[in-house]
Every structure is written in C-alpha cells, then in structure tokens.
Short mmCIF file of C-alpha atoms in Angstrom, two decimals:
data_model
loop_
_atom_site.label_atom_id
_atom_site.label_comp_id
_atom_site.label_asym_id
_atom_site.label_seq_id
_atom_site.Cartn_x
_atom_site.Cartn_y
_atom_site.Cartn_z
CA MET A 1 -0.03 17.84 -7.95
CA THR A 2 -1.63 18.77 -11.16
CA GLN A 3 -3.61 15.92 -12.91
CA PRO A 4 -4.41 15.89 -16.61
CA THR A 5 -8.10 16.21 -17.11
CA PRO A 6 -10.32 15.83 -20.36
CA ARG A 7 -11.63 19.41 -19.68
CA ARG A 8 -9.69 22.22 -17.78
CA PRO A 9 -11.66 23.50 -14.58
CA SER A 10 -12.31 27.00 -14.35
CA ARG A 11 -9.90 27.15 -11.37
CA PRO A 12 -7.05 24.93 -10.13
CA ARG A 13 -8.29 22.13 -8.25
CA THR A 14 -6.81 21.96 -4.73
CA PRO A 15 -6.01 18.67 -2.85
CA GLU A 16 -9.12 19.16 -0.90
CA ASP A 17 -11.14 19.57 -3.90
CA ARG A 18 -9.77 16.06 -5.46
CA ALA A 19 -10.12 14.48 -2.14
CA ALA A 20 -13.93 15.49 -1.88
CA MET A 21 -14.73 14.85 -5.48
CA ARG A 22 -13.01 11.35 -5.20
CA GLU A 23 -14.75 10.56 -1.88
CA GLU A 24 -18.12 11.62 -3.45
CA ARG A 25 -17.51 9.44 -6.54
CA LEU A 26 -16.71 6.39 -4.71
CA ARG A 27 -19.53 7.03 -2.15
CA SER A 28 -21.93 7.03 -5.06
CA ILE A 29 -20.35 3.97 -6.69
CA ARG A 30 -20.80 2.16 -3.29
CA GLU A 31 -24.34 3.33 -2.91
CA ASN A 32 -25.21 2.12 -6.34
CA GLY A 33 -23.57 -1.03 -5.71
CA GLN A 34 -25.45 -1.73 -2.60
CA ARG A 35 -28.85 -0.72 -3.88
CA ASP A 36 -28.49 -2.90 -7.03
CA ASP A 37 -28.50 -6.81 -6.57
CA ARG A 38 -27.66 -7.55 -10.31
CA SER A 39 -24.38 -9.04 -11.45
CA PRO A 40 -21.47 -6.67 -11.86
CA ASP A 41 -21.87 -6.92 -15.76
CA ALA A 42 -25.34 -5.91 -15.39
CA ARG A 43 -24.47 -2.90 -13.14
CA ARG A 44 -21.91 -1.47 -15.72
CA ARG A 45 -22.83 1.96 -16.74
CA PRO A 46 -24.31 1.80 -20.22
CA ALA A 47 -22.91 3.63 -23.16
CA PRO A 48 -25.40 5.79 -25.08
CA GLY A 49 -27.83 3.72 -27.15
CA GLY A 50 -27.00 0.53 -25.19
CA GLY A 51 -24.61 -1.72 -23.21
CA ARG A 52 -21.81 -1.49 -25.83
CA GLY A 53 -20.66 1.62 -27.72
CA ARG A 54 -19.00 1.79 -31.11
CA GLY A 55 -15.42 2.89 -31.87
CA ARG A 56 -14.03 3.85 -35.25
CA GLY A 57 -15.02 1.44 -38.09
CA GLY A 58 -17.97 0.32 -35.91
CA ARG A 59 -16.04 -1.81 -33.54
CA ALA A 60 -17.96 -2.57 -30.40
CA ARG A 61 -16.48 -1.24 -27.03
CA THR A 62 -17.64 -2.61 -23.77
CA THR A 63 -18.46 -0.36 -21.00
CA LEU A 64 -16.74 -1.02 -17.72
CA SER A 65 -17.37 -1.05 -13.80
CA LEU A 66 -14.91 0.47 -11.68
CA GLU A 67 -13.95 -2.87 -10.36
CA ALA A 68 -12.91 -4.43 -13.61
CA ILE A 69 -10.87 -1.09 -14.34
CA LEU A 70 -9.16 -1.24 -11.07
CA GLU A 71 -8.29 -4.91 -11.41
CA ALA A 72 -6.90 -4.38 -14.77
CA ALA A 73 -5.03 -1.15 -13.58
CA ILE A 74 -3.58 -3.21 -10.76
CA SER A 75 -2.51 -6.04 -13.05
CA THR A 76 -0.85 -3.78 -15.44
CA LEU A 77 0.93 -1.77 -12.62
CA ASP A 78 2.18 -4.98 -11.13
CA ARG A 79 3.55 -6.24 -14.37
CA GLU A 80 4.99 -2.94 -16.12
CA GLY A 81 5.22 -0.40 -13.30
CA ALA A 82 3.48 3.16 -12.89
CA GLU A 83 5.52 4.67 -15.63
CA LYS A 84 4.23 2.57 -18.47
CA LEU A 85 0.49 2.81 -17.12
CA THR A 86 -1.87 4.89 -19.66
CA LEU A 87 -5.40 5.32 -19.67
CA ARG A 88 -5.65 4.88 -23.37
CA GLY A 89 -3.48 1.70 -23.09
CA LEU A 90 -5.69 0.37 -20.34
CA ALA A 91 -8.95 0.99 -22.26
CA ALA A 92 -7.50 -0.82 -25.21
CA GLU A 93 -6.62 -3.83 -23.21
CA LEU A 94 -10.15 -3.84 -21.69
CA GLN A 95 -11.60 -3.40 -25.26
CA SER A 96 -13.36 -0.22 -24.26
CA GLY A 97 -13.22 3.30 -25.04
CA ALA A 98 -11.22 5.66 -23.02
CA ALA A 99 -14.51 7.61 -21.83
CA SER A 100 -15.44 4.52 -19.95
CA LEU A 101 -12.09 5.26 -17.70
CA TYR A 102 -12.50 9.18 -17.78
CA TRP A 103 -15.85 8.38 -16.05
CA TYR A 104 -14.19 7.32 -12.89
CA ALA A 105 -10.66 8.86 -13.14
CA SER A 106 -9.79 12.33 -14.62
CA GLY A 107 -6.40 11.28 -15.64
CA LYS A 108 -3.49 8.67 -14.83
CA GLU A 109 -2.55 10.26 -11.27
CA GLU A 110 -6.27 9.84 -10.15
CA LEU A 111 -6.46 6.27 -11.52
CA LEU A 112 -3.12 5.31 -9.31
CA ALA A 113 -4.89 6.87 -6.41
CA LEU A 114 -7.94 4.84 -6.75
CA ALA A 115 -5.79 1.75 -7.31
CA SER A 116 -3.80 2.47 -4.19
CA ASN A 117 -6.78 3.11 -2.37
CA GLU A 118 -8.35 -0.07 -3.22
CA LEU A 119 -5.21 -2.04 -2.14
CA LEU A 120 -5.15 -0.01 1.22
CA GLY A 121 -8.82 -1.20 1.59
CA ARG A 122 -7.71 -4.94 0.87
CA ALA A 123 -4.98 -4.45 3.70
CA LEU A 124 -7.62 -3.07 6.20
CA ALA A 125 -10.10 -5.87 5.17
CA GLU A 126 -7.46 -8.65 5.69
CA ASP A 127 -6.51 -7.28 9.10
CA GLU A 128 -10.10 -7.33 10.15
CA HIS A 129 -10.37 -11.12 8.97
CA LEU A 130 -7.40 -12.05 10.56
CA GLN A 131 -8.48 -10.58 13.95
CA ARG A 132 -11.70 -12.43 13.75
CA LEU A 133 -9.63 -15.62 13.18
CA GLY A 134 -7.28 -14.95 16.00
CA HIS A 135 -4.18 -14.81 13.86
CA ASN A 136 -1.54 -12.32 14.76
CA ALA A 137 0.11 -12.04 11.12
CA PRO A 138 -0.70 -12.58 7.35
CA SER A 139 0.43 -15.70 5.87
CA GLY A 140 3.38 -14.14 4.19
CA PHE A 141 4.89 -13.15 7.73
CA SER A 142 3.51 -16.27 9.48
CA GLU A 143 6.97 -17.92 9.92
CA HIS A 144 8.38 -15.00 11.82
CA GLU A 145 8.34 -15.09 15.53
CA PRO A 146 5.29 -13.41 17.06
CA LEU A 147 5.88 -10.24 19.06
CA SER A 148 6.08 -11.20 23.06
CA PRO A 149 5.30 -8.28 25.21
CA ASP A 150 7.18 -7.96 28.46
CA ALA A 151 5.52 -9.14 31.79
CA ARG A 152 5.61 -5.47 32.86
CA THR A 153 3.31 -4.18 29.94
CA SER A 154 -0.41 -4.15 30.71
CA ALA A 155 -2.68 -6.55 29.07
CA GLU A 156 -4.60 -3.84 27.25
CA SER A 157 -1.31 -2.37 25.83
CA ALA A 158 0.15 -5.85 25.08
CA HIS A 159 -3.01 -6.67 22.92
CA ALA A 160 -2.87 -3.24 21.17
CA LEU A 161 0.83 -3.98 20.46
CA VAL A 162 -0.13 -7.18 18.62
CA ASN A 163 -2.97 -5.50 16.72
CA LEU A 164 -0.58 -2.58 15.50
CA ARG A 165 1.84 -5.21 14.34
CA ARG A 166 -0.71 -7.30 12.37
CA MET A 167 -2.10 -4.32 10.90
CA VAL A 168 1.17 -2.70 9.62
CA LEU A 169 2.20 -6.39 8.47
CA CYS A 170 -1.02 -6.48 6.28
CA LEU A 171 -0.08 -3.21 4.62
CA MET A 172 3.46 -4.53 4.07
CA GLU A 173 1.89 -7.62 2.50
CA GLN A 174 0.20 -5.70 -0.06
CA MET A 175 3.42 -3.51 -0.73
CA LEU A 176 5.48 -6.70 -1.24
CA GLU A 177 2.66 -8.15 -3.71
CA HIS A 178 2.44 -4.79 -5.55
CA ARG A 179 5.93 -3.11 -5.54
CA TRP A 180 4.48 0.04 -7.04
CA LEU A 181 2.11 0.78 -4.03
CA ALA A 182 4.43 2.26 -1.58
CA HIS A 183 5.91 4.84 -3.74
CA GLN A 184 2.24 5.76 -4.85
CA LEU A 185 1.36 6.37 -1.18
CA LEU A 186 4.34 8.66 -0.43
CA LYS A 187 3.32 10.61 -3.76
CA SER A 188 -0.43 10.71 -2.95
CA GLY A 189 -0.52 11.85 0.79
CA PRO A 190 -3.28 11.02 3.27
CA ASP A 191 -6.25 12.62 1.26
CA GLN A 192 -7.55 9.06 0.36
CA GLU A 193 -10.26 7.53 2.13
CA ASN A 194 -8.48 4.07 3.11
CA SER A 195 -5.33 6.24 3.98
CA LEU A 196 -7.06 8.37 6.27
CA MET A 197 -8.83 5.34 7.83
CA PHE A 198 -5.58 3.22 7.93
CA TRP A 199 -4.05 6.11 10.20
CA GLU A 200 -7.41 6.19 12.30
CA LYS A 201 -6.97 2.42 12.95
CA ILE A 202 -3.62 2.99 14.03
CA GLY A 203 -4.53 5.80 16.30
CA GLN A 204 -7.49 3.74 17.58
CA GLN A 205 -4.93 1.02 19.05
CA LEU A 206 -2.88 3.62 20.64
CA MET A 207 -5.58 4.92 22.50
CA HIS A 208 -5.69 1.66 24.48
CA MET A 209 -2.16 2.05 25.58
CA GLU A 210 -0.81 4.11 28.49
CA LEU A 211 0.58 7.07 26.47
CA THR A 212 0.11 10.62 26.51
CA LEU A 213 -1.73 12.43 23.62
CA SER A 214 1.59 13.64 22.31
CA GLU A 215 3.14 10.28 22.58
CA ARG A 216 0.26 8.76 20.51
CA PHE A 217 0.57 11.28 17.91
CA HIS A 218 4.22 10.75 17.27
CA ALA A 219 3.69 6.99 17.44
CA SER A 220 1.13 7.10 14.92
CA LEU A 221 3.31 8.97 12.54
CA ALA A 222 6.35 6.74 13.28
CA LEU A 223 4.41 3.48 12.44
CA VAL A 224 2.57 4.89 9.35
CA ASN A 225 5.96 6.52 7.93
CA TYR A 226 7.89 3.39 8.63
CA ALA A 227 5.23 1.30 6.61
CA SER A 228 5.40 3.50 3.63
CA GLY A 229 9.01 4.52 3.76
CA MET A 230 10.52 1.01 4.03
CA GLY A 231 8.08 -0.54 1.84
CA ALA A 232 9.18 2.15 -0.69
CA GLU A 233 12.84 1.33 0.11
CA VAL A 234 12.18 -2.50 -0.71
CA SER A 235 10.18 -1.73 -3.52
CA GLN A 236 12.99 0.34 -5.22
CA ARG A 237 14.94 -2.86 -5.36
CA ASP A 238 14.88 -3.97 -9.09
CA VAL A 239 12.04 -6.23 -8.99
CA TYR A 240 11.37 -6.18 -12.81
CA GLU A 241 15.04 -7.46 -13.42
CA ASP A 242 16.39 -10.89 -13.52
CA GLN A 243 16.34 -12.07 -9.90
CA GLU A 244 19.54 -14.22 -10.43
CA VAL A 245 21.22 -11.30 -11.81
CA GLU A 246 20.15 -8.99 -8.87
CA LYS A 247 21.58 -11.72 -6.35
CA GLU A 248 24.78 -11.87 -8.24
CA LEU A 249 25.11 -8.10 -8.02
CA PHE A 250 24.34 -8.10 -4.19
CA ASP A 251 26.85 -10.87 -3.46
CA GLU A 252 29.63 -9.02 -5.30
CA GLN A 253 28.91 -5.94 -3.21
CA VAL A 254 29.14 -8.28 0.12
CA ALA A 255 32.27 -9.68 -1.26
CA GLU A 256 33.68 -5.91 -1.92
CA TRP A 257 32.69 -5.18 1.81
CA SER A 258 34.59 -8.20 2.88
CA HIS A 259 37.85 -6.89 1.33
CA SER A 260 37.71 -3.63 3.27
CA ASP A 261 39.98 -2.93 6.21
CA PRO A 262 38.63 -4.84 9.37
CA ALA A 263 40.40 -2.31 11.63
CA ARG A 264 38.56 0.54 10.05
CA TYR A 265 35.22 -0.98 9.35
CA PRO A 266 34.89 -3.58 12.46
CA PHE A 267 31.01 -3.50 12.70
CA VAL A 268 30.87 -3.97 8.97
CA HIS A 269 32.92 -7.06 9.12
CA SER A 270 31.00 -8.24 12.21
CA VAL A 271 27.64 -8.40 10.44
CA LEU A 272 28.67 -9.74 7.03
CA GLY A 273 27.55 -13.16 7.73
CA GLU A 274 24.03 -11.84 8.42
CA PHE A 275 23.47 -11.15 4.77
CA ARG A 276 23.41 -15.03 4.17
CA HIS A 277 19.99 -14.91 6.12
CA HIS A 278 18.68 -11.51 4.98
CA ASP A 279 15.54 -11.24 3.05
CA ASP A 280 13.14 -8.21 2.63
CA ARG A 281 10.39 -9.64 5.05
CA SER A 282 12.87 -10.25 7.78
CA GLU A 283 14.24 -6.69 7.18
CA LEU A 284 10.52 -5.28 7.62
CA VAL A 285 9.70 -7.18 10.64
CA ALA A 286 12.85 -6.55 12.45
CA GLY A 287 12.53 -2.84 12.13
CA LEU A 288 8.74 -2.87 13.01
CA ASP A 289 9.63 -4.88 16.14
CA LEU A 290 12.14 -2.18 17.15
CA LEU A 291 9.48 0.35 16.90
CA LEU A 292 6.92 -1.48 18.91
CA LEU A 293 9.29 -2.52 21.49
CA GLY A 294 10.25 1.05 22.01
CA LEU A 295 6.85 2.00 22.05
CA GLU A 296 6.03 -0.62 24.77
CA ARG A 297 8.65 0.80 26.92
CA GLN A 298 7.02 4.31 26.90
CA THR A 299 3.93 2.62 28.48
CA TRP A 300 5.90 1.59 31.50
CA SER A 301 6.29 5.19 32.51
#
C-alpha cells in the first residue's frame, strides 16, 4: 500500500522495505529508551536550538516522544475513528509541529501501523501478566465459563488450549476497547513486529499439542484469522452512533424475522429467543471455543 511521505523515495518502497525501516526505527527508539534513565519528557528529541521549536508568529511548539504521540493517536482513533485522523490535526492537538510526527511516521498509514502495533504489544503483555497470575481470561471475559478440556485430552494439550484461549481473548479485549484496531490489522498484514510475535506465540502453544505440522499451520491461521475477522465484524457495528438507537434498530430486525413464515424458516424461529441474551463478548467466546474444541479433538487421533 502506497504511503504519503514528506519526500518521495527514489524507488517505490515494498512492504519488506517498510517493515525493515519500521523495525529499525522501533529498535532504535527502544535502545535509546533503555540506555537513558531520564524522564520521558527529558528524552524527547530536541528541536533545533532547544527543547521547544517555534511555529509561525513565534508560537512555541513542543517536541514529542513516540509514547506521547501514540497515546494521543490512539485516543483520537478511539474517539473519532481512523477516517478523521490526520498528522497535522494530531500535531495541533499536541501543540507541536507536524515535523515531530514525521520523525516517527512517514504518513497516516504508518502512524496507524505504529498505533496498532502498540496495542498488539499491550495484548501480549496482558497475556503474560495473566499467565503469571494464573488467570485464564482478561477481566472483560472473566464472567464467561472457562474452557473445560475433555478427559481424553493430554495434560500438555489441555494446558496449551487454555493458553491459546487467553491469548486470543486478550487481543479481542483490545479490539473491543479500540474498535478501529481489527480493521487496521486486516489492512496492515503481518509485517508488524508484534503481529508476527502474536502469530509466533500462537504457534508455540500449538507445538505442545499432538498435531502434525500441517495441522499446526492451519490451526495457527484459523485462530489468528478468527480473532481479526470476528473483531472486524463486531467493530463494524455502529459504535459511534447512539447505542439506544442501535438497540431499537436491532429489536426491529428481530421483530421482522419473527413475522416470517415458521414453516419456511424453522431454524430462525427456533433461535429468536437467544437474541435476548446476545452480546458481542458472548459471540466472540462461543466461536473461539468452537474452534478450540475442534482443535482438541484433532489431538485425539
């Protein structure tokens, strides 16, 4: 995907070029952060001539850290959606010059990629934290019934299934909190550092299960694609509109189905009552558990 840049490169950048540049930039930022024990404000890249630059009319502009930029970008994306995010608008909100943002991102698409990479990293960190505490799900899914592996399943596979479920639920928690994330992950592909690491962590758990190499490969894709695909589906629901209006429209749709011919649509009529208990989280958990239970049965052979 072509990305707007301040200066056009001598040749088109391939996805591999962008991935390498992004990883190198993130690595440099992390290394600088690890070597410098000053406060985040003190570590901000200084503007020429000092810590604050000057805009038109002599107005002071603050230089920014990547962390501050990503926090502001994520907040704007949560509030207004990806369509309304612009680097100039974000710079104005941060009371800084656009050049401070272009130091970290060549354009809007790269800024979106950095923001989604940050949230993927948070999902991975939350999974590791919950695993250390012995918890099987993030707090937003704690009320749902835990996965209960069958007695025929080996202890190692059962443990891996619990870990897989928690990992995917941690990502889904981020997608529900940040409704733009799933769609961005579908657009950006697996060239981000934490996207690749998430797939790797999924695969490492599958390596503990009695599966063939081909079964592990397809299982890893099914789990990752379910998380991003269902996350995008849930996120498409009009979260920026009045929730009461959305509920009324949904109730009207269910009522319309109820007036259909039960002889022609027997299944539809049999499940209409389930919509009284339907919610996004239950839908996500039910589909994930179906996947995991099918995967569990593969280990028996």
